[in-house]
PDB file of C-alpha atoms in Angstrom:
ATOM      1  CA  MET A1339     -73.495  74.065 -47.266  1.00 90.00           C
ATOM      2  CA  ALA A1340     -76.500  74.356 -45.875  1.00 94.00           C
ATOM      3  CA  GLN A1341     -77.382  77.117 -42.466  1.00 97.00           C
ATOM      4  CA  LYS A1342     -79.140  74.881 -40.598  1.00 98.00           C
ATOM      5  CA  LYS A1343     -77.543  71.717 -39.185  1.00 98.00           C
ATOM      6  CA  MET A1344     -78.974  69.044 -37.717  1.00 98.00           C
ATOM      7  CA  ILE A1345     -77.865  65.976 -35.482  1.00 98.00           C
ATOM      8  CA  LEU A1346     -80.462  63.639 -34.836  1.00 98.00           C
ATOM      9  CA  ASP A1347     -80.274  61.397 -32.001  1.00 98.00           C
ATOM     10  CA  LEU A1348     -81.903  57.695 -32.457  1.00 97.00           C
ATOM     11  CA  ASP A1349     -82.082  53.636 -31.306  1.00 97.00           C
ATOM     12  CA  THR A1350     -81.997  53.312 -34.879  1.00 98.00           C
ATOM     13  CA  GLY A1351     -84.889  50.549 -36.129  1.00 97.00           C
ATOM     14  CA  ILE A1352     -86.400  51.156 -39.896  1.00 98.00           C
ATOM     15  CA  ASP A1353     -88.120  54.769 -39.319  1.00 98.00           C
ATOM     16  CA  ASP A1354     -84.908  55.822 -37.879  1.00 98.00           C
ATOM     17  CA  ALA A1355     -82.969  54.108 -40.983  1.00 98.00           C
ATOM     18  CA  MET A1356     -85.530  56.571 -43.330  1.00 98.00           C
ATOM     19  CA  ALA A1357     -84.918  59.310 -40.924  1.00 98.00           C
ATOM     20  CA  ILE A1358     -81.032  58.935 -41.317  1.00 98.00           C
ATOM     21  CA  ALA A1359     -81.693  59.293 -45.151  1.00 98.00           C
ATOM     22  CA  TYR A1360     -84.519  62.192 -44.987  1.00 98.00           C
ATOM     23  CA  ALA A1361     -81.583  64.419 -43.333  1.00 98.00           C
ATOM     24  CA  VAL A1362     -79.197  63.437 -45.294  1.00 98.00           C
ATOM     25  CA  ALA A1363     -81.318  63.901 -48.762  1.00 98.00           C
ATOM     26  CA  ASP A1364     -82.186  67.410 -47.392  1.00 98.00           C
ATOM     27  CA  PRO A1365     -80.448  70.320 -49.180  1.00 97.00           C
ATOM     28  CA  ASP A1366     -82.273  72.711 -46.325  1.00 98.00           C
ATOM     29  CA  VAL A1367     -79.535  70.906 -43.870  1.00 98.00           C
ATOM     30  CA  ASP A1368     -76.475  69.712 -43.023  1.00 98.00           C
ATOM     31  CA  LEU A1369     -76.523  66.749 -40.749  1.00 98.00           C
ATOM     32  CA  ILE A1370     -73.276  66.699 -38.866  1.00 98.00           C
ATOM     33  CA  GLY A1371     -73.689  63.955 -35.921  1.00 98.00           C
ATOM     34  CA  ILE A1372     -75.983  61.447 -34.735  1.00 98.00           C
ATOM     35  CA  ILE A1373     -76.014  60.204 -31.288  1.00 98.00           C
ATOM     36  CA  GLY A1374     -77.092  57.181 -30.306  1.00 98.00           C
ATOM     37  CA  SER A1375     -79.546  55.876 -27.882  1.00 98.00           C
ATOM     38  CA  TYR A1376     -81.658  52.958 -27.117  1.00 98.00           C
ATOM     39  CA  GLY A1377     -85.360  51.207 -27.663  1.00 97.00           C
ATOM     40  CA  ASN A1378     -85.562  49.400 -30.552  1.00 97.00           C
ATOM     41  CA  VAL A1379     -82.695  48.078 -30.145  1.00 98.00           C
ATOM     42  CA  TYR A1380     -79.448  48.193 -27.419  1.00 97.00           C
ATOM     43  CA  VAL A1381     -78.257  51.343 -28.073  1.00 98.00           C
ATOM     44  CA  GLU A1382     -74.385  49.445 -29.068  1.00 98.00           C
ATOM     45  CA  ASP A1383     -76.654  47.560 -31.987  1.00 98.00           C
ATOM     46  CA  GLY A1384     -78.557  51.077 -33.367  1.00 98.00           C
ATOM     47  CA  VAL A1385     -75.006  52.971 -33.428  1.00 98.00           C
ATOM     48  CA  GLN A1386     -73.760  50.503 -35.910  1.00 98.00           C
ATOM     49  CA  ASN A1387     -77.009  50.059 -37.751  1.00 98.00           C
ATOM     50  CA  SER A1388     -76.322  54.116 -37.850  1.00 98.00           C
ATOM     51  CA  LEU A1389     -73.118  53.632 -39.279  1.00 98.00           C
ATOM     52  CA  LYS A1390     -74.293  51.293 -41.723  1.00 98.00           C
ATOM     53  CA  ILE A1391     -76.680  53.441 -43.256  1.00 98.00           C
ATOM     54  CA  LEU A1392     -74.054  56.047 -42.972  1.00 98.00           C
ATOM     55  CA  GLU A1393     -72.468  53.954 -45.051  1.00 98.00           C
ATOM     56  CA  LEU A1394     -74.859  53.032 -47.460  1.00 98.00           C
ATOM     57  CA  LEU A1395     -75.585  56.868 -48.267  1.00 98.00           C
ATOM     58  CA  GLY A1396     -72.431  57.260 -49.055  1.00 98.00           C
ATOM     59  CA  ALA A1397     -71.860  59.956 -45.409  1.00 98.00           C
ATOM     60  CA  THR A1398     -69.229  58.943 -43.973  1.00 97.00           C
ATOM     61  CA  ASP A1399     -68.549  62.113 -43.126  1.00 97.00           C
ATOM     62  CA  VAL A1400     -71.172  61.979 -40.731  1.00 98.00           C
ATOM     63  CA  PRO A1401     -70.385  61.623 -36.963  1.00 98.00           C
ATOM     64  CA  VAL A1402     -71.837  58.773 -34.826  1.00 98.00           C
ATOM     65  CA  TYR A1403     -71.429  59.465 -31.034  1.00 98.00           C
ATOM     66  CA  GLN A1404     -73.090  56.813 -28.932  1.00 98.00           C
ATOM     67  CA  GLY A1405     -75.469  57.713 -26.402  1.00 98.00           C
ATOM     68  CA  LEU A1406     -76.680  56.510 -22.766  1.00 98.00           C
ATOM     69  CA  SER A1407     -77.847  52.995 -23.010  1.00 96.00           C
ATOM     70  CA  HIS A1408     -80.546  53.009 -20.573  1.00 97.00           C
ATOM     71  CA  SER A1409     -82.944  55.156 -19.297  1.00 96.00           C
ATOM     72  CA  SER A1410     -82.872  57.697 -15.992  1.00 95.00           C
ATOM     73  CA  GLU A1411     -85.207  55.067 -14.358  1.00 93.00           C
ATOM     74  CA  SER A1412     -83.016  52.011 -13.889  1.00 94.00           C
ATOM     75  CA  ASP A1413     -79.348  50.418 -14.323  1.00 93.00           C
ATOM     76  CA  HIS A1414     -79.900  48.412 -17.379  1.00 95.00           C
ATOM     77  CA  PHE A1415     -81.988  47.940 -20.937  1.00 96.00           C
ATOM     78  CA  ASP A1416     -84.603  45.135 -21.994  1.00 94.00           C
ATOM     79  CA  ARG A1417     -85.343  45.456 -24.936  1.00 95.00           C
ATOM     80  CA  MET A1418     -89.082  44.550 -25.775  1.00 91.00           C
ATOM     81  CA  PRO A1419     -90.139  41.282 -27.945  1.00 92.00           C
ATOM     82  CA  VAL A1420     -92.038  43.424 -30.091  1.00 90.00           C
ATOM     83  CA  SER A1421     -89.677  45.607 -31.336  1.00 94.00           C
ATOM     84  CA  ALA A1422     -87.955  42.872 -32.242  1.00 92.00           C
ATOM     85  CA  GLN A1423     -91.334  41.834 -34.246  1.00 93.00           C
ATOM     86  CA  ILE A1424     -91.843  45.378 -36.401  1.00 94.00           C
ATOM     87  CA  HIS A1425     -87.906  46.278 -36.508  1.00 97.00           C
ATOM     88  CA  GLY A1426     -86.223  42.916 -37.045  1.00 96.00           C
ATOM     89  CA  GLU A1427     -83.308  40.747 -34.418  1.00 96.00           C
ATOM     90  CA  ASN A1428     -81.250  43.310 -35.921  1.00 97.00           C
ATOM     91  CA  GLY A1429     -82.701  46.804 -35.919  1.00 97.00           C
ATOM     92  CA  ILE A1430     -83.206  46.986 -39.847  1.00 98.00           C
ATOM     93  CA  GLY A1431     -85.767  43.785 -41.179  1.00 97.00           C
ATOM     94  CA  ASP A1432     -82.663  41.289 -40.731  1.00 97.00           C
ATOM     95  CA  VAL A1433     -81.377  42.815 -44.335  1.00 98.00           C
ATOM     96  CA  GLN A1434     -77.091  42.102 -43.406  1.00 97.00           C
ATOM     97  CA  LEU A1435     -75.496  44.975 -44.700  1.00 97.00           C
ATOM     98  CA  PRO A1436     -71.428  45.398 -44.920  1.00 96.00           C
ATOM     99  CA  ASP A1437     -69.663  46.300 -41.821  1.00 95.00           C
ATOM    100  CA  PRO A1438     -68.765  49.837 -41.378  1.00 97.00           C
ATOM    101  CA  LYS A1439     -65.308  51.445 -42.309  1.00 96.00           C
ATOM    102  CA  ARG A1440     -65.748  54.192 -39.852  1.00 97.00           C
ATOM    103  CA  GLN A1441     -66.084  53.470 -36.111  1.00 97.00           C
ATOM    104  CA  PRO A1442     -68.356  55.529 -33.694  1.00 98.00           C
ATOM    105  CA  GLU A1443     -66.268  58.512 -32.273  1.00 98.00           C
ATOM    106  CA  THR A1444     -64.976  58.494 -28.977  1.00 97.00           C
ATOM    107  CA  GLY A1445     -65.922  61.395 -27.253  1.00 95.00           C
ATOM    108  CA  ASP A1446     -68.593  61.806 -25.098  1.00 98.00           C
ATOM    109  CA  ALA A1447     -72.576  62.366 -26.857  1.00 98.00           C
ATOM    110  CA  ILE A1448     -73.779  64.960 -24.139  1.00 98.00           C
ATOM    111  CA  ASP A1449     -70.671  66.939 -24.410  1.00 98.00           C
ATOM    112  CA  PHE A1450     -71.058  66.837 -28.363  1.00 98.00           C
ATOM    113  CA  PHE A1451     -73.847  67.632 -28.520  1.00 98.00           C
ATOM    114  CA  ILE A1452     -74.210  70.451 -25.902  1.00 98.00           C
ATOM    115  CA  ASP A1453     -70.979  71.605 -28.000  1.00 98.00           C
ATOM    116  CA  ALA A1454     -72.678  71.951 -31.103  1.00 98.00           C
ATOM    117  CA  VAL A1455     -75.619  74.343 -29.560  1.00 98.00           C
ATOM    118  CA  LYS A1456     -72.086  76.820 -28.075  1.00 98.00           C
ATOM    119  CA  GLN A1457     -70.896  76.460 -31.928  1.00 98.00           C
ATOM    120  CA  TYR A1458     -74.575  76.783 -34.657  1.00 98.00           C
ATOM    121  CA  GLY A1459     -77.171  78.229 -31.533  1.00 98.00           C
ATOM    122  CA  LYS A1460     -80.530  79.201 -33.884  1.00 98.00           C
ATOM    123  CA  ASP A1461     -78.959  77.165 -36.512  1.00 98.00           C
ATOM    124  CA  LEU A1462     -79.304  73.839 -35.083  1.00 98.00           C
ATOM    125  CA  ILE A1463     -81.758  71.309 -35.335  1.00 98.00           C
ATOM    126  CA  LEU A1464     -82.248  67.966 -32.750  1.00 98.00           C
ATOM    127  CA  VAL A1465     -84.329  65.969 -34.342  1.00 98.00           C
ATOM    128  CA  PRO A1466     -84.546  62.609 -31.391  1.00 98.00           C
ATOM    129  CA  THR A1467     -86.510  60.102 -32.683  1.00 98.00           C
ATOM    130  CA  GLY A1468     -85.764  57.863 -29.433  1.00 97.00           C
ATOM    131  CA  PRO A1469     -86.110  57.685 -25.476  1.00 98.00           C
ATOM    132  CA  LEU A1470     -85.685  61.699 -24.439  1.00 98.00           C
ATOM    133  CA  THR A1471     -82.583  59.987 -22.058  1.00 98.00           C
ATOM    134  CA  ASN A1472     -79.266  61.658 -23.874  1.00 98.00           C
ATOM    135  CA  LEU A1473     -81.471  65.344 -24.254  1.00 98.00           C
ATOM    136  CA  ASP A1474     -82.134  65.674 -20.284  1.00 98.00           C
ATOM    137  CA  ALA A1475     -79.163  64.446 -19.557  1.00 98.00           C
ATOM    138  CA  ALA A1476     -77.628  67.242 -21.936  1.00 98.00           C
ATOM    139  CA  ILE A1477     -80.192  69.963 -20.430  1.00 98.00           C
ATOM    140  CA  ASN A1478     -79.363  69.261 -16.769  1.00 98.00           C
ATOM    141  CA  LYS A1479     -75.428  69.079 -17.690  1.00 98.00           C
ATOM    142  CA  ALA A1480     -76.310  72.599 -19.584  1.00 98.00           C
ATOM    143  CA  PRO A1481     -79.600  74.293 -18.747  1.00 98.00           C
ATOM    144  CA  GLU A1482     -78.963  77.142 -20.588  1.00 98.00           C
ATOM    145  CA  ILE A1483     -78.907  75.163 -23.730  1.00 98.00           C
ATOM    146  CA  THR A1484     -83.102  75.263 -24.312  1.00 98.00           C
ATOM    147  CA  LYS A1485     -83.008  79.470 -24.882  1.00 97.00           C
ATOM    148  CA  GLU A1486     -79.789  78.649 -27.548  1.00 98.00           C
ATOM    149  CA  ILE A1487     -81.296  76.282 -29.564  1.00 98.00           C
ATOM    150  CA  GLY A1488     -83.140  76.687 -32.860  1.00 97.00           C
ATOM    151  CA  ASN A1489     -84.669  73.765 -32.879  1.00 97.00           C
ATOM    152  CA  ILE A1490     -85.987  70.670 -30.991  1.00 98.00           C
ATOM    153  CA  THR A1491     -88.483  68.476 -32.806  1.00 98.00           C
ATOM    154  CA  ILE A1492     -89.127  65.806 -31.202  1.00 98.00           C
ATOM    155  CA  MET A1493     -91.009  61.691 -32.127  1.00 98.00           C
ATOM    156  CA  GLY A1494     -92.728  60.841 -29.516  1.00 98.00           C
ATOM    157  CA  GLY A1495     -96.479  61.026 -27.466  1.00 98.00           C
ATOM    158  CA  ALA A1496     -99.519  60.831 -27.847  1.00 97.00           C
ATOM    159  CA  VAL A1497    -102.441  63.346 -27.645  1.00 96.00           C
ATOM    160  CA  THR A1498    -105.380  62.742 -29.537  1.00 95.00           C
ATOM    161  CA  VAL A1499    -104.833  59.124 -30.219  1.00 96.00           C
ATOM    162  CA  PRO A1500    -103.991  55.910 -28.346  1.00 94.00           C
ATOM    163  CA  GLY A1501    -100.420  54.895 -27.269  1.00 94.00           C
ATOM    164  CA  ASN A1502     -98.590  52.467 -29.050  1.00 92.00           C
ATOM    165  CA  VAL A1503     -97.502  50.631 -26.088  1.00 92.00           C
ATOM    166  CA  THR A1504    -100.151  51.362 -23.296  1.00 93.00           C
ATOM    167  CA  ASN A1505    -103.736  53.042 -24.307  1.00 94.00           C
ATOM    168  CA  VAL A1506    -101.650  56.536 -23.081  1.00 95.00           C
ATOM    169  CA  ALA A1507     -98.564  56.124 -23.579  1.00 96.00           C
ATOM    170  CA  GLU A1508     -96.419  56.132 -27.016  1.00 96.00           C
ATOM    171  CA  ALA A1509     -93.751  53.793 -26.543  1.00 95.00           C
ATOM    172  CA  ASN A1510     -89.895  56.238 -27.106  1.00 97.00           C
ATOM    173  CA  ILE A1511     -91.521  58.802 -24.099  1.00 97.00           C
ATOM    174  CA  GLN A1512     -92.843  55.468 -22.077  1.00 96.00           C
ATOM    175  CA  GLN A1513     -88.787  54.548 -22.146  1.00 96.00           C
ATOM    176  CA  ASP A1514     -87.766  56.862 -20.158  1.00 97.00           C
ATOM    177  CA  ALA A1515     -91.183  58.987 -18.570  1.00 97.00           C
ATOM    178  CA  THR A1516     -88.937  60.962 -15.924  1.00 97.00           C
ATOM    179  CA  ALA A1517     -86.665  62.210 -18.561  1.00 98.00           C
ATOM    180  CA  ALA A1518     -88.678  63.018 -20.707  1.00 98.00           C
ATOM    181  CA  ASP A1519     -91.155  64.694 -18.685  1.00 98.00           C
ATOM    182  CA  HIS A1520     -87.913  66.890 -17.818  1.00 98.00           C
ATOM    183  CA  VAL A1521     -88.028  67.947 -21.425  1.00 98.00           C
ATOM    184  CA  PHE A1522     -91.265  68.670 -21.861  1.00 98.00           C
ATOM    185  CA  ARG A1523     -91.110  71.020 -18.787  1.00 96.00           C
ATOM    186  CA  LYS A1524     -88.083  72.818 -19.880  1.00 95.00           C
ATOM    187  CA  ALA A1525     -87.310  72.956 -23.240  1.00 97.00           C
ATOM    188  CA  PRO A1526     -89.082  74.792 -26.641  1.00 97.00           C
ATOM    189  CA  LEU A1527     -90.064  71.840 -28.479  1.00 98.00           C
ATOM    190  CA  THR A1528     -92.413  70.630 -31.253  1.00 98.00           C
ATOM    191  CA  GLN A1529     -93.757  67.034 -30.893  1.00 98.00           C
ATOM    192  CA  VAL A1530     -94.598  64.933 -33.721  1.00 98.00           C
ATOM    193  CA  GLY A1531     -96.499  61.859 -32.253  1.00 98.00           C
ATOM    194  CA  LEU A1532     -98.961  59.487 -33.068  1.00 97.00           C
ATOM    195  CA  ASP A1533    -101.340  62.161 -33.705  1.00 97.00           C
ATOM    196  CA  VAL A1534    -100.365  62.803 -37.427  1.00 98.00           C
ATOM    197  CA  THR A1535     -97.163  60.196 -37.831  1.00 97.00           C
ATOM    198  CA  LEU A1536    -100.176  57.465 -37.956  1.00 95.00           C
ATOM    199  CA  ARG A1537    -101.099  59.115 -41.117  1.00 95.00           C
ATOM    200  CA  THR A1538     -98.112  58.662 -43.361  1.00 96.00           C
ATOM    201  CA  LEU A1539     -98.198  55.469 -44.972  1.00 96.00           C
ATOM    202  CA  LEU A1540     -95.524  53.892 -46.958  1.00 97.00           C
ATOM    203  CA  THR A1541     -97.279  51.322 -49.231  1.00 96.00           C
ATOM    204  CA  TYR A1542     -95.047  48.373 -51.665  1.00 97.00           C
ATOM    205  CA  LYS A1543     -95.638  50.976 -54.527  1.00 97.00           C
ATOM    206  CA  GLU A1544     -93.395  53.654 -52.688  1.00 97.00           C
ATOM    207  CA  THR A1545     -90.349  50.820 -52.251  1.00 98.00           C
ATOM    208  CA  GLN A1546     -90.817  49.245 -55.689  1.00 98.00           C
ATOM    209  CA  GLN A1547     -90.089  52.325 -57.093  1.00 98.00           C
ATOM    210  CA  TRP A1548     -86.579  52.313 -55.111  1.00 98.00           C
ATOM    211  CA  ARG A1549     -86.190  48.583 -56.242  1.00 98.00           C
ATOM    212  CA  ASP A1550     -86.657  49.471 -59.705  1.00 98.00           C
ATOM    213  CA  LEU A1551     -83.570  52.288 -59.359  1.00 98.00           C
ATOM    214  CA  HIS A1552     -80.880  48.943 -59.318  1.00 98.00           C
ATOM    215  CA  THR A1553     -79.097  50.764 -56.725  1.00 98.00           C
ATOM    216  CA  LYS A1554     -77.335  49.117 -53.783  1.00 98.00           C
ATOM    217  CA  SER A1555     -79.393  51.267 -51.808  1.00 98.00           C
ATOM    218  CA  GLY A1556     -82.292  51.188 -53.646  1.00 98.00           C
ATOM    219  CA  GLU A1557     -82.411  47.801 -52.803  1.00 98.00           C
ATOM    220  CA  ALA A1558     -81.206  47.852 -49.390  1.00 98.00           C
ATOM    221  CA  PHE A1559     -84.039  50.345 -47.949  1.00 98.00           C
ATOM    222  CA  ALA A1560     -87.146  48.676 -50.287  1.00 98.00           C
ATOM    223  CA  ASP A1561     -85.841  45.469 -48.254  1.00 98.00           C
ATOM    224  CA  ILE A1562     -85.903  46.970 -45.152  1.00 98.00           C
ATOM    225  CA  VAL A1563     -88.628  49.267 -45.370  1.00 98.00           C
ATOM    226  CA  ASP A1564     -90.563  45.879 -46.683  1.00 98.00           C
ATOM    227  CA  TYR A1565     -89.913  43.967 -43.269  1.00 97.00           C
ATOM    228  CA  TYR A1566     -91.338  46.386 -41.622  1.00 97.00           C
ATOM    229  CA  ILE A1567     -94.685  46.404 -44.126  1.00 97.00           C
ATOM    230  CA  LYS A1568     -94.957  43.434 -43.484  1.00 97.00           C
ATOM    231  CA  ALA A1569     -94.645  43.397 -39.961  1.00 95.00           C
ATOM    232  CA  TYR A1570     -97.187  46.160 -40.211  1.00 95.00           C
ATOM    233  CA  GLU A1571     -99.885  43.926 -41.543  1.00 95.00           C
ATOM    234  CA  VAL A1572     -99.693  41.930 -38.553  1.00 93.00           C
ATOM    235  CA  THR A1573     -99.638  44.548 -36.112  1.00 90.00           C
ATOM    236  CA  SER A1574    -101.801  47.696 -37.819  1.00 90.00           C
ATOM    237  CA  PRO A1575    -103.834  45.760 -39.921  1.00 91.00           C
ATOM    238  CA  ASP A1576    -105.923  48.621 -40.565  1.00 89.00           C
ATOM    239  CA  LEU A1577    -102.997  51.204 -41.732  1.00 89.00           C
ATOM    240  CA  HIS A1578    -102.803  49.697 -45.325  1.00 89.00           C
ATOM    241  CA  GLY A1579     -99.032  50.789 -44.564  1.00 93.00           C
ATOM    242  CA  CYS A1580     -96.052  51.265 -42.676  1.00 96.00           C
ATOM    243  CA  ALA A1581     -96.393  54.586 -40.875  1.00 96.00           C
ATOM    244  CA  LEU A1582     -93.345  57.048 -40.891  1.00 97.00           C
ATOM    245  CA  HIS A1583     -92.826  57.896 -37.546  1.00 97.00           C
ATOM    246  CA  ASP A1584     -89.520  59.155 -37.247  1.00 98.00           C
ATOM    247  CA  PRO A1585     -88.615  61.141 -40.872  1.00 98.00           C
ATOM    248  CA  PHE A1586     -91.318  62.861 -40.642  1.00 98.00           C
ATOM    249  CA  ALA A1587     -90.391  64.396 -37.480  1.00 98.00           C
ATOM    250  CA  VAL A1588     -87.018  65.021 -39.511  1.00 98.00           C
ATOM    251  CA  GLY A1589     -89.660  67.018 -42.522  1.00 98.00           C
ATOM    252  CA  VAL A1590     -91.608  68.943 -39.997  1.00 98.00           C
ATOM    253  CA  ALA A1591     -87.855  70.141 -38.092  1.00 98.00           C
ATOM    254  CA  ILE A1592     -87.222  71.134 -41.367  1.00 98.00           C
ATOM    255  CA  ASN A1593     -90.589  72.346 -42.679  1.00 98.00           C
ATOM    256  CA  PRO A1594     -92.798  73.158 -40.255  1.00 98.00           C
ATOM    257  CA  ASP A1595     -95.372  74.047 -42.997  1.00 98.00           C
ATOM    258  CA  PHE A1596     -96.282  69.781 -43.094  1.00 98.00           C
ATOM    259  CA  VAL A1597     -98.383  69.773 -39.822  1.00 98.00           C
ATOM    260  CA  GLN A1598    -100.602  71.755 -37.923  1.00 98.00           C
ATOM    261  CA  THR A1599     -99.828  72.722 -34.105  1.00 98.00           C
ATOM    262  CA  ILE A1600    -101.799  73.548 -30.680  1.00 97.00           C
ATOM    263  CA  ASP A1601     -99.718  75.816 -28.516  1.00 96.00           C
ATOM    264  CA  LEU A1602     -99.723  73.817 -25.253  1.00 96.00           C
ATOM    265  CA  ASN A1603     -97.675  73.899 -21.304  1.00 97.00           C
ATOM    266  CA  MET A1604     -97.486  69.765 -21.827  1.00 96.00           C
ATOM    267  CA  TYR A1605     -95.786  67.205 -19.218  1.00 97.00           C
ATOM    268  CA  VAL A1606     -95.406  63.832 -19.423  1.00 97.00           C
ATOM    269  CA  THR A1607     -97.302  61.534 -16.183  1.00 96.00           C
ATOM    270  CA  THR A1608     -95.063  59.076 -14.476  1.00 96.00           C
ATOM    271  CA  ASP A1609     -97.752  57.034 -11.658  1.00 93.00           C
ATOM    272  CA  GLU A1610     -98.102  54.069 -12.578  1.00 90.00           C
ATOM    273  CA  THR A1611    -101.479  53.974 -13.747  1.00 91.00           C
ATOM    274  CA  TYR A1612    -100.994  56.589 -16.410  1.00 95.00           C
ATOM    275  CA  TYR A1613     -96.761  56.137 -16.748  1.00 97.00           C
ATOM    276  CA  GLY A1614     -95.506  58.195 -20.155  1.00 97.00           C
ATOM    277  CA  ARG A1615     -98.696  59.817 -21.106  1.00 97.00           C
ATOM    278  CA  THR A1616     -98.133  63.133 -22.415  1.00 97.00           C
ATOM    279  CA  THR A1617    -100.853  66.017 -21.941  1.00 96.00           C
ATOM    280  CA  GLY A1618    -101.088  69.544 -20.131  1.00 95.00           C
ATOM    281  CA  ASP A1619     -99.749  70.129 -17.417  1.00 94.00           C
ATOM    282  CA  PRO A1620    -102.368  71.435 -14.922  1.00 92.00           C
ATOM    283  CA  ALA A1621    -100.113  73.610 -13.160  1.00 92.00           C
ATOM    284  CA  ARG A1622     -99.430  75.849 -16.009  1.00 93.00           C
ATOM    285  CA  LEU A1623    -103.086  75.655 -18.212  1.00 87.00           C
ATOM    286  CA  ASP A1624    -103.348  79.759 -17.250  1.00 88.00           C
ATOM    287  CA  ASP A1625     -99.847  80.566 -18.721  1.00 92.00           C
ATOM    288  CA  PRO A1626     -99.539  82.124 -21.655  1.00 91.00           C
ATOM    289  CA  ASN A1627     -95.872  81.564 -22.127  1.00 94.00           C
ATOM    290  CA  THR A1628     -96.284  78.206 -23.669  1.00 96.00           C
ATOM    291  CA  ASN A1629     -93.342  75.578 -24.659  1.00 97.00           C
ATOM    292  CA  VAL A1630     -94.508  72.836 -26.887  1.00 98.00           C
ATOM    293  CA  LYS A1631     -95.706  72.934 -30.152  1.00 98.00           C
ATOM    294  CA  VAL A1632     -98.156  69.509 -30.357  1.00 98.00           C
ATOM    295  CA  ALA A1633     -98.435  68.831 -34.153  1.00 98.00           C
ATOM    296  CA  VAL A1634    -102.634  67.907 -34.807  1.00 98.00           C
ATOM    297  CA  ASN A1635    -102.909  67.575 -38.368  1.00 98.00           C
ATOM    298  CA  ALA A1636    -100.668  66.532 -40.948  1.00 98.00           C
ATOM    299  CA  ASP A1637    -100.953  67.710 -44.538  1.00 98.00           C
ATOM    300  CA  VAL A1638    -100.043  63.850 -45.745  1.00 97.00           C
ATOM    301  CA  PRO A1639     -99.956  64.691 -49.286  1.00 98.00           C
ATOM    302  CA  ALA A1640     -97.513  67.247 -49.779  1.00 98.00           C
ATOM    303  CA  TYR A1641     -95.113  65.306 -47.192  1.00 98.00           C
ATOM    304  CA  LEU A1642     -94.946  62.461 -48.699  1.00 98.00           C
ATOM    305  CA  ASP A1643     -94.332  63.779 -52.377  1.00 98.00           C
ATOM    306  CA  ALA A1644     -90.738  65.451 -50.524  1.00 98.00           C
ATOM    307  CA  PHE A1645     -89.771  62.488 -48.757  1.00 98.00           C
ATOM    308  CA  MET A1646     -90.066  60.387 -51.455  1.00 98.00           C
ATOM    309  CA  THR A1647     -88.738  62.952 -54.284  1.00 98.00           C
ATOM    310  CA  HIS A1648     -85.627  63.131 -51.188  1.00 98.00           C
ATOM    311  CA  LEU A1649     -85.187  59.451 -50.821  1.00 98.00           C
ATOM    312  CA  THR A1650     -85.540  58.325 -54.018  1.00 98.00           C
ATOM    313  CA  ASN A1651     -83.443  61.251 -55.408  1.00 98.00           C
ATOM    314  CA  LEU A1652     -80.730  60.324 -52.788  1.00 98.00           C
ATOM    315  CA  PHE A1653     -80.703  56.098 -53.487  1.00 98.00           C
ATOM    316  CA  SER A1654     -80.563  57.182 -57.572  1.00 98.00           C
ATOM    317  CA  LYS A1655     -77.005  57.888 -56.722  1.00 97.00           C
ATOM    318  CA  HIS A1656     -75.538  54.952 -54.537  1.00 97.00           C
TER     319      HIS A1656
END
């Protein structure tokens, strides 16, 4: 049992699946729950993907809750075609995993998270790697949790590089910029955005190491991630690999030494021209009490070594 507890808030596509594996594998945290979100897939599909991945990894003790199914600005969610292109129709590279034996929890996802903050306090880490709709809803319901939780590390946004949906917006933030704006103004958090995640790349060399284990999880993850790498060959051929967006956020949440950060007061723009941009808040530029740490540089070799060590050890056992 580790002292630090972690909850993941995921829209479980391929990099989210690797984020789950990293959280399960790292001995410095206990993964105590997953909250499902929308984005890469519809929320119901993401919840099923999370349960399937947990079962593949022998982590069937981790509960999965279904969070909110659409943004705070709308009454429904339409999956973007590019999401299916990058993650596959089913979200996990069109790899068919067995139906999970465990069912999603029947309780409320937001209440589960709030109760966990009350129970674990500064020992609790939340890693949202999809839209910030669930976290915004929790803060609206229990504003005090922003002072009680130990660590919020998000995968989202872009400050020093262009966005991946528009010139200024990254996908997770763009899914619900209003919720993201509320969170960026109210919560202490570390932003692990495209500035650093586009530097942490995986190639066929690494997935072959998993395939060579000749285990169910090693071969399944090799198939899943190879689909992701192939998608990147089309969408981002200049990168020469696939970006480890979500698992890098998990790694940084556990070991902040993987990144260098700058302290900022930030907000998210919600006007039509620059919708979803994460940037400095003009109204708080002179306020010395900053609440956001923005990752701007990464110790890529150290992280990739930890990533491959954790996941390869885990896959060798299942």
